mmCIF file of C-alpha atoms and ligand atoms in Angstrom:
data_model
loop_
_atom_site.group_PDB
_atom_site.id
_atom_site.type_symbol
_atom_site.label_atom_id
_atom_site.label_comp_id
_atom_site.label_asym_id
_atom_site.label_seq_id
_atom_site.Cartn_x
_atom_site.Cartn_y
_atom_site.Cartn_z
ATOM 1 C CA MET A 1 -79.655 172.129 166.076
ATOM 2 C CA SER A 2 -76.322 173.920 165.538
ATOM 3 C CA THR A 3 -75.678 176.860 167.897
ATOM 4 C CA TYR A 4 -74.083 180.227 166.909
ATOM 5 C CA TYR A 5 -70.965 178.804 168.585
ATOM 6 C CA ASP A 6 -71.075 175.816 166.324
ATOM 7 C CA GLN A 7 -71.325 177.869 163.292
ATOM 8 C CA VAL A 8 -68.459 179.891 164.178
ATOM 9 C CA GLN A 9 -66.183 176.651 164.767
ATOM 10 C CA GLU A 10 -67.568 175.383 161.373
ATOM 11 C CA ALA A 11 -66.158 178.781 159.643
ATOM 12 C CA VAL A 12 -63.068 178.332 161.569
ATOM 13 C CA ARG A 13 -62.570 174.690 160.477
ATOM 14 C CA ALA A 14 -63.314 175.546 156.819
ATOM 15 C CA ILE A 15 -60.718 178.386 156.674
ATOM 16 C CA ASN A 16 -58.180 175.851 158.121
ATOM 17 C CA ALA A 17 -55.505 178.568 158.926
ATOM 18 C CA VAL A 18 -52.389 176.182 159.328
ATOM 19 C CA ASP A 19 -50.366 179.027 160.781
ATOM 20 C CA ARG A 20 -52.356 180.750 163.541
ATOM 21 C CA PRO A 21 -52.718 184.549 162.858
ATOM 22 C CA THR A 22 -51.990 186.685 166.135
ATOM 23 C CA VAL A 23 -53.498 189.809 164.769
ATOM 24 C CA GLY A 24 -56.839 190.468 162.949
ATOM 25 C CA VAL A 25 -57.592 193.662 160.795
ATOM 26 C CA VAL A 26 -60.785 194.926 159.674
ATOM 27 C CA LEU A 27 -60.714 197.351 156.751
ATOM 28 C CA GLY A 28 -63.374 199.858 156.241
ATOM 29 C CA SER A 29 -65.088 201.407 153.400
ATOM 30 C CA GLY A 30 -62.454 202.043 150.672
ATOM 31 C CA LEU A 31 -59.382 201.245 152.663
ATOM 32 C CA SER A 32 -58.516 197.850 151.279
ATOM 33 C CA ALA A 33 -55.258 199.000 149.711
ATOM 34 C CA PHE A 34 -53.477 197.561 152.661
ATOM 35 C CA VAL A 35 -54.073 193.922 151.620
ATOM 36 C CA GLU A 36 -51.300 194.642 148.691
ATOM 37 C CA GLN A 37 -48.861 194.767 151.571
ATOM 38 C CA ILE A 38 -49.509 191.351 152.761
ATOM 39 C CA ASP A 39 -46.867 188.481 152.022
ATOM 40 C CA GLU A 40 -47.885 185.129 151.107
ATOM 41 C CA PRO A 41 -51.558 185.979 150.880
ATOM 42 C CA ARG A 42 -54.156 183.537 150.984
ATOM 43 C CA VAL A 43 -57.316 185.030 149.648
ATOM 44 C CA ILE A 44 -60.668 183.498 150.743
ATOM 45 C CA PRO A 45 -63.952 185.300 149.286
ATOM 46 C CA TYR A 46 -66.473 185.482 152.291
ATOM 47 C CA ARG A 47 -69.049 183.540 150.148
ATOM 48 C CA ASN A 48 -66.924 180.430 150.382
ATOM 49 C CA ILE A 49 -66.736 180.576 154.097
ATOM 50 C CA PRO A 50 -69.817 178.738 155.779
ATOM 51 C CA ASN A 51 -72.027 181.113 157.674
ATOM 52 C CA PHE A 52 -70.040 184.143 156.992
ATOM 53 C CA PRO A 53 -72.330 187.433 156.201
ATOM 54 C CA VAL A 54 -71.842 188.792 152.659
ATOM 55 C CA SER A 55 -72.206 192.623 152.063
ATOM 56 C CA ASN A 56 -73.733 193.918 148.772
ATOM 57 C CA VAL A 57 -72.824 197.637 149.385
ATOM 58 C CA GLU A 58 -70.757 199.206 146.555
ATOM 59 C CA GLY A 59 -67.417 199.783 147.377
ATOM 60 C CA HIS A 60 -67.412 197.054 150.099
ATOM 61 C CA LYS A 61 -65.415 193.975 149.028
ATOM 62 C CA GLY A 62 -65.554 190.830 150.569
ATOM 63 C CA ASP A 63 -62.551 188.917 151.040
ATOM 64 C CA LEU A 64 -60.624 187.382 153.967
ATOM 65 C CA VAL A 65 -56.814 187.279 153.580
ATOM 66 C CA LEU A 66 -54.366 185.480 155.429
ATOM 67 C CA GLY A 67 -50.542 186.083 155.522
ATOM 68 C CA LYS A 68 -47.728 187.923 156.899
ATOM 69 C CA ILE A 69 -46.294 191.456 157.516
ATOM 70 C CA GLY A 70 -42.779 191.069 158.283
ATOM 71 C CA ALA A 71 -42.877 188.309 161.197
ATOM 72 C CA ALA A 72 -46.425 189.260 162.162
ATOM 73 C CA ARG A 73 -49.057 186.616 161.036
ATOM 74 C CA ILE A 74 -52.285 188.506 160.424
ATOM 75 C CA VAL A 75 -55.659 187.823 159.172
ATOM 76 C CA VAL A 76 -57.237 190.594 157.199
ATOM 77 C CA MET A 77 -61.034 191.316 156.437
ATOM 78 C CA SER A 78 -61.109 193.273 153.325
ATOM 79 C CA GLY A 79 -64.779 194.531 153.685
ATOM 80 C CA ARG A 80 -67.344 194.079 156.283
ATOM 81 C CA VAL A 81 -71.193 193.914 156.754
ATOM 82 C CA HIS A 82 -72.617 196.878 158.221
ATOM 83 C CA TYR A 83 -76.018 196.958 160.693
ATOM 84 C CA TYR A 84 -77.482 199.352 158.303
ATOM 85 C CA GLU A 85 -77.806 196.664 155.487
ATOM 86 C CA GLY A 86 -80.223 194.895 157.717
ATOM 87 C CA HIS A 87 -78.017 192.456 159.410
ATOM 88 C CA ALA A 88 -78.616 191.222 162.946
ATOM 89 C CA MET A 89 -75.887 192.290 165.245
ATOM 90 C CA SER A 90 -75.000 188.613 165.619
ATOM 91 C CA ALA A 91 -74.062 188.523 161.752
ATOM 92 C CA VAL A 92 -72.335 191.694 162.019
ATOM 93 C CA THR A 93 -69.961 190.494 164.564
ATOM 94 C CA PHE A 94 -69.908 186.698 163.291
ATOM 95 C CA PRO A 95 -66.485 187.449 161.496
ATOM 96 C CA ILE A 96 -64.989 188.664 164.758
ATOM 97 C CA ARG A 97 -65.874 185.488 166.673
ATOM 98 C CA VAL A 98 -64.104 183.551 163.837
ATOM 99 C CA LEU A 99 -60.961 185.607 163.859
ATOM 100 C CA ALA A 100 -60.853 184.902 167.440
ATOM 101 C CA GLY A 101 -61.351 181.154 166.715
ATOM 102 C CA LEU A 102 -58.406 181.564 164.321
ATOM 103 C CA GLY A 103 -56.311 182.546 167.224
ATOM 104 C CA ILE A 104 -56.021 186.481 166.975
ATOM 105 C CA LYS A 105 -55.031 188.151 170.415
ATOM 106 C CA THR A 106 -55.254 191.756 168.959
ATOM 107 C CA LEU A 107 -57.996 193.305 166.572
ATOM 108 C CA LEU A 108 -57.104 196.416 164.746
ATOM 109 C CA VAL A 109 -60.393 197.806 163.191
ATOM 110 C CA THR A 110 -60.397 200.645 160.680
ATOM 111 C CA ASN A 111 -63.430 202.927 159.219
ATOM 112 C CA ALA A 112 -64.070 206.159 157.255
ATOM 113 C CA ALA A 113 -65.727 208.534 159.540
ATOM 114 C CA GLY A 114 -66.983 212.065 159.618
ATOM 115 C CA ALA A 115 -65.348 214.617 161.905
ATOM 116 C CA VAL A 116 -67.618 215.979 164.622
ATOM 117 C CA ASN A 117 -64.692 217.871 166.272
ATOM 118 C CA GLU A 118 -64.257 221.088 164.087
ATOM 119 C CA ALA A 119 -60.531 220.925 164.388
ATOM 120 C CA PHE A 120 -60.273 217.668 162.304
ATOM 121 C CA ALA A 121 -59.930 217.722 158.480
ATOM 122 C CA PRO A 122 -60.724 215.641 155.680
ATOM 123 C CA GLY A 123 -57.581 213.089 155.370
ATOM 124 C CA ASP A 124 -56.862 213.319 158.931
ATOM 125 C CA PHE A 125 -56.532 209.786 160.941
ATOM 126 C CA MET A 126 -58.037 209.428 164.501
ATOM 127 C CA ILE A 127 -57.036 207.055 167.012
ATOM 128 C CA ILE A 128 -60.096 205.857 168.779
ATOM 129 C CA THR A 129 -60.071 206.430 172.440
ATOM 130 C CA ASP A 130 -63.364 205.192 173.287
ATOM 131 C CA HIS A 131 -66.899 204.944 171.617
ATOM 132 C CA LEU A 132 -70.466 205.856 172.208
ATOM 133 C CA ASN A 133 -72.905 203.097 171.358
ATOM 134 C CA LEU A 134 -75.847 205.226 170.075
ATOM 135 C CA VAL A 135 -77.667 202.370 168.450
ATOM 136 C CA ALA A 136 -80.226 200.652 170.768
ATOM 137 C CA ASP A 137 -79.201 197.291 170.211
ATOM 138 C CA ASN A 138 -76.130 195.244 171.278
ATOM 139 C CA PRO A 139 -74.443 191.944 170.010
ATOM 140 C CA LEU A 140 -74.311 190.661 173.398
ATOM 141 C CA ARG A 141 -78.273 191.071 173.876
ATOM 142 C CA GLY A 142 -79.494 187.674 174.491
ATOM 143 C CA ALA A 143 -78.336 184.409 176.177
ATOM 144 C CA ASN A 144 -74.725 184.597 176.860
ATOM 145 C CA ASP A 145 -72.502 181.838 175.655
ATOM 146 C CA GLU A 146 -69.775 181.420 178.442
ATOM 147 C CA ARG A 147 -67.498 179.899 175.874
ATOM 148 C CA PHE A 148 -67.104 183.552 174.257
ATOM 149 C CA GLY A 149 -67.075 185.707 177.541
ATOM 150 C CA VAL A 150 -68.764 186.547 180.549
ATOM 151 C CA ARG A 151 -72.354 188.164 180.760
ATOM 152 C CA PHE A 152 -71.185 191.643 182.001
ATOM 153 C CA PRO A 153 -68.034 192.468 180.357
ATOM 154 C CA ASP A 154 -65.823 195.472 181.440
ATOM 155 C CA PHE A 155 -65.706 198.348 178.898
ATOM 156 C CA THR A 156 -63.318 200.766 180.916
ATOM 157 C CA GLU A 157 -60.554 200.404 178.544
ATOM 158 C CA ALA A 158 -62.142 199.225 175.336
ATOM 159 C CA TYR A 159 -59.330 200.672 173.122
ATOM 160 C CA ALA A 160 -56.236 199.474 175.131
ATOM 161 C CA LYS A 161 -53.763 202.155 175.887
ATOM 162 C CA THR A 162 -50.826 200.079 174.882
ATOM 163 C CA ALA A 163 -52.493 199.739 171.526
ATOM 164 C CA ARG A 164 -53.204 203.458 171.141
ATOM 165 C CA ASP A 165 -49.641 204.050 171.944
ATOM 166 C CA LYS A 166 -48.402 201.495 169.184
ATOM 167 C CA LEU A 167 -50.850 203.288 166.637
ATOM 168 C CA ARG A 168 -49.456 206.690 167.663
ATOM 169 C CA GLU A 169 -45.935 205.500 166.942
ATOM 170 C CA ALA A 170 -47.046 203.797 163.785
ATOM 171 C CA GLY A 171 -48.672 207.313 162.596
ATOM 172 C CA GLN A 172 -45.509 209.078 163.236
ATOM 173 C CA PHE A 173 -43.581 206.388 161.224
ATOM 174 C CA ALA A 174 -45.983 206.919 158.327
ATOM 175 C CA ARG A 175 -45.918 210.786 158.940
ATOM 176 C CA ALA A 176 -49.513 210.876 159.032
ATOM 177 C CA SER A 177 -51.704 213.710 160.588
ATOM 178 C CA VAL A 178 -52.958 211.810 163.547
ATOM 179 C CA ARG A 179 -55.576 212.865 166.050
ATOM 180 C CA GLU A 180 -57.339 211.127 168.845
ATOM 181 C CA GLY A 181 -60.860 210.936 170.067
ATOM 182 C CA VAL A 182 -64.293 209.290 170.459
ATOM 183 C CA TYR A 183 -65.941 207.610 167.743
ATOM 184 C CA ALA A 184 -69.836 207.807 167.954
ATOM 185 C CA PHE A 185 -71.677 204.756 166.446
ATOM 186 C CA LEU A 186 -75.001 205.564 164.708
ATOM 187 C CA PRO A 187 -77.237 203.072 162.816
ATOM 188 C CA GLY A 188 -77.357 205.040 159.492
ATOM 189 C CA PRO A 189 -77.514 204.647 156.523
ATOM 190 C CA CYS A 190 -78.613 208.317 156.184
ATOM 191 C CA TYR A 191 -75.781 210.849 157.172
ATOM 192 C CA GLU A 192 -76.534 212.885 160.396
ATOM 193 C CA THR A 193 -78.599 216.206 160.208
ATOM 194 C CA PRO A 194 -76.590 219.230 161.313
ATOM 195 C CA ALA A 195 -78.765 219.062 164.850
ATOM 196 C CA GLU A 196 -77.497 215.549 165.209
ATOM 197 C CA VAL A 197 -73.985 216.491 164.672
ATOM 198 C CA ARG A 198 -74.488 219.440 167.277
ATOM 199 C CA MET A 199 -75.854 216.704 169.693
ATOM 200 C CA LEU A 200 -72.893 214.392 169.127
ATOM 201 C CA ARG A 201 -70.557 217.233 170.003
ATOM 202 C CA THR A 202 -72.397 217.883 173.173
ATOM 203 C CA LEU A 203 -72.122 214.072 173.996
ATOM 204 C CA GLY A 204 -68.485 214.215 173.570
ATOM 205 C CA ALA A 205 -67.887 212.619 170.295
ATOM 206 C CA ASP A 206 -65.207 213.605 167.917
ATOM 207 C CA ALA A 207 -65.999 211.450 164.874
ATOM 208 C CA VAL A 208 -69.132 209.704 163.688
ATOM 209 C CA GLY A 209 -69.835 206.617 161.661
ATOM 210 C CA MET A 210 -72.015 203.519 161.051
ATOM 211 C CA SER A 211 -69.692 200.573 161.931
ATOM 212 C CA THR A 212 -66.940 199.477 164.137
ATOM 213 C CA VAL A 213 -68.640 199.330 167.731
ATOM 214 C CA PRO A 214 -70.232 195.899 167.353
ATOM 215 C CA GLU A 215 -67.194 194.440 166.423
ATOM 216 C CA VAL A 216 -65.393 195.964 169.176
ATOM 217 C CA ILE A 217 -67.810 194.868 171.580
ATOM 218 C CA ALA A 218 -67.634 191.213 170.372
ATOM 219 C CA ALA A 219 -63.788 191.321 170.366
ATOM 220 C CA ARG A 220 -63.658 192.678 174.059
ATOM 221 C CA HIS A 221 -66.472 190.041 175.089
ATOM 222 C CA MET A 222 -63.720 187.473 173.995
ATOM 223 C CA GLY A 223 -60.784 189.420 175.630
ATOM 224 C CA ILE A 224 -59.230 190.249 172.574
ATOM 225 C CA THR A 225 -56.903 193.600 172.734
ATOM 226 C CA VAL A 226 -58.598 196.339 170.495
ATOM 227 C CA ALA A 227 -56.724 199.176 168.501
ATOM 228 C CA GLY A 228 -59.169 201.306 166.506
ATOM 229 C CA LEU A 229 -58.296 203.860 163.696
ATOM 230 C CA SER A 230 -60.874 206.124 161.795
ATOM 231 C CA VAL A 231 -59.934 207.791 158.709
ATOM 232 C CA ILE A 232 -61.606 211.407 158.625
ATOM 233 C CA THR A 233 -63.260 211.395 155.099
ATOM 234 C CA ASN A 234 -65.378 214.629 155.542
ATOM 235 C CA SER A 235 -66.525 217.117 158.040
ATOM 236 C CA ALA A 236 -69.882 215.892 159.476
ATOM 237 C CA ALA A 237 -73.059 217.543 158.203
ATOM 238 C CA GLY A 238 -73.430 221.306 158.878
ATOM 239 C CA ILE A 239 -69.901 222.020 159.598
ATOM 240 C CA SER A 240 -69.018 222.984 156.011
ATOM 241 C CA LYS A 241 -71.483 224.158 153.387
ATOM 242 C CA THR A 242 -71.007 221.155 151.194
ATOM 243 C CA THR A 243 -73.521 218.198 151.188
ATOM 244 C CA LEU A 244 -72.144 214.507 151.948
ATOM 245 C CA SER A 245 -71.915 211.746 149.584
ATOM 246 C CA HIS A 246 -70.784 208.223 149.603
ATOM 247 C CA ASP A 247 -68.522 209.314 146.452
ATOM 248 C CA GLU A 248 -66.950 211.975 148.550
ATOM 249 C CA VAL A 249 -66.025 209.530 151.378
ATOM 250 C CA LYS A 250 -64.390 207.086 148.832
ATOM 251 C CA GLU A 251 -62.544 209.721 147.302
ATOM 252 C CA VAL A 252 -60.906 211.071 150.580
ATOM 253 C CA ALA A 253 -60.259 207.441 151.518
ATOM 254 C CA GLY A 254 -58.530 206.450 148.364
ATOM 255 C CA ARG A 255 -56.397 209.855 148.758
ATOM 256 C CA VAL A 256 -54.753 208.555 151.983
ATOM 257 C CA GLN A 257 -54.033 204.807 151.126
ATOM 258 C CA LYS A 258 -50.367 205.365 150.922
ATOM 259 C CA PRO A 259 -49.926 206.682 154.617
ATOM 260 C CA LEU A 260 -52.577 204.443 155.785
ATOM 261 C CA ARG A 261 -51.168 201.174 154.448
ATOM 262 C CA MET A 262 -47.791 202.317 155.813
ATOM 263 C CA MET A 263 -49.260 203.046 159.084
ATOM 264 C CA LEU A 264 -51.111 199.813 159.212
ATOM 265 C CA ALA A 265 -48.196 197.811 158.237
ATOM 266 C CA ARG A 266 -46.083 199.324 161.164
ATOM 267 C CA ALA A 267 -49.025 199.074 163.582
ATOM 268 C CA VAL A 268 -49.610 195.276 163.090
ATOM 269 C CA GLN A 269 -45.826 194.507 163.396
ATOM 270 C CA SER A 270 -45.784 196.276 166.875
ATOM 271 C CA LEU A 271 -49.255 194.740 168.020
ATOM 272 C CA ALA A 272 -48.230 191.245 167.150
HETATM 273 N N1 HPA B 1 -71.391 210.212 158.953
HETATM 274 C C1 HPA B 1 -71.688 208.809 159.157
HETATM 275 N N2 HPA B 1 -70.610 208.150 158.840
HETATM 276 C C2 HPA B 1 -69.741 208.420 158.130
HETATM 277 C C3 HPA B 1 -69.606 209.865 157.649
HETATM 278 C C4 HPA B 1 -70.391 210.867 158.255
HETATM 279 O O1 HPA B 1 -70.226 211.899 158.210
HETATM 280 N N3 HPA B 1 -68.540 209.778 156.831
HETATM 281 C C5 HPA B 1 -68.085 208.637 156.655
HETATM 282 N N4 HPA B 1 -68.823 207.670 157.291
#
């Protein structure tokens, strides 16, 4: 019987990356314009990669794109699967295991998030300094495969300071409004209640979303350096009078594509 590790290796072999990428990028909901920046792109639909999980959420594409930005060799996930779709944590993190197999040393992960911090505004970017895993599950639960990493990995600096510094510089370069803060991961798929948002604020969260943390856990398990960036698409529930919708999230995400792609292009070159 093939193990999870074997399935990852099978996907890595199928992708057959001749030039090994050094940086991986995960593009969140409605944040895929960055792929247009990639030189010499090689696009592989997820469905053509063995064992790769495929999303069915509207607005979430599913392509792996290998290529270059300047001298940096990168591999980009345009679209990801989410825990709320019903996937197991092992499926949500499978692509990250594959990116590591392709050779990445650094992962830049992006997402759309709601602002818990009342000083943040829609359209701001937030460099993730740390996270709260508020989902009672963990991708490392179960037997540990030492070929990936240790049983009890350290998470003191999940989001590397060096990577945060590079993101900050890239944000200045793109003249973006860049904040910093803690990302709280909730399972979704419903948006939070105002009471939950107050709870999150009490817990020390600055932004909330339904992704990223599983991928970061898997990446850190394998010793990959992580940089995380949230696009603040809305104030979290109860902060403004308006109700929340996926359309609003997509609309705001669409509006910041220009500074975002500029910031990401700059960041991947310094992270490489
Ligand atoms: N809550 C959770 N996830 C989100 C939000 C939010 O307000 N906005 C974008 N993703």
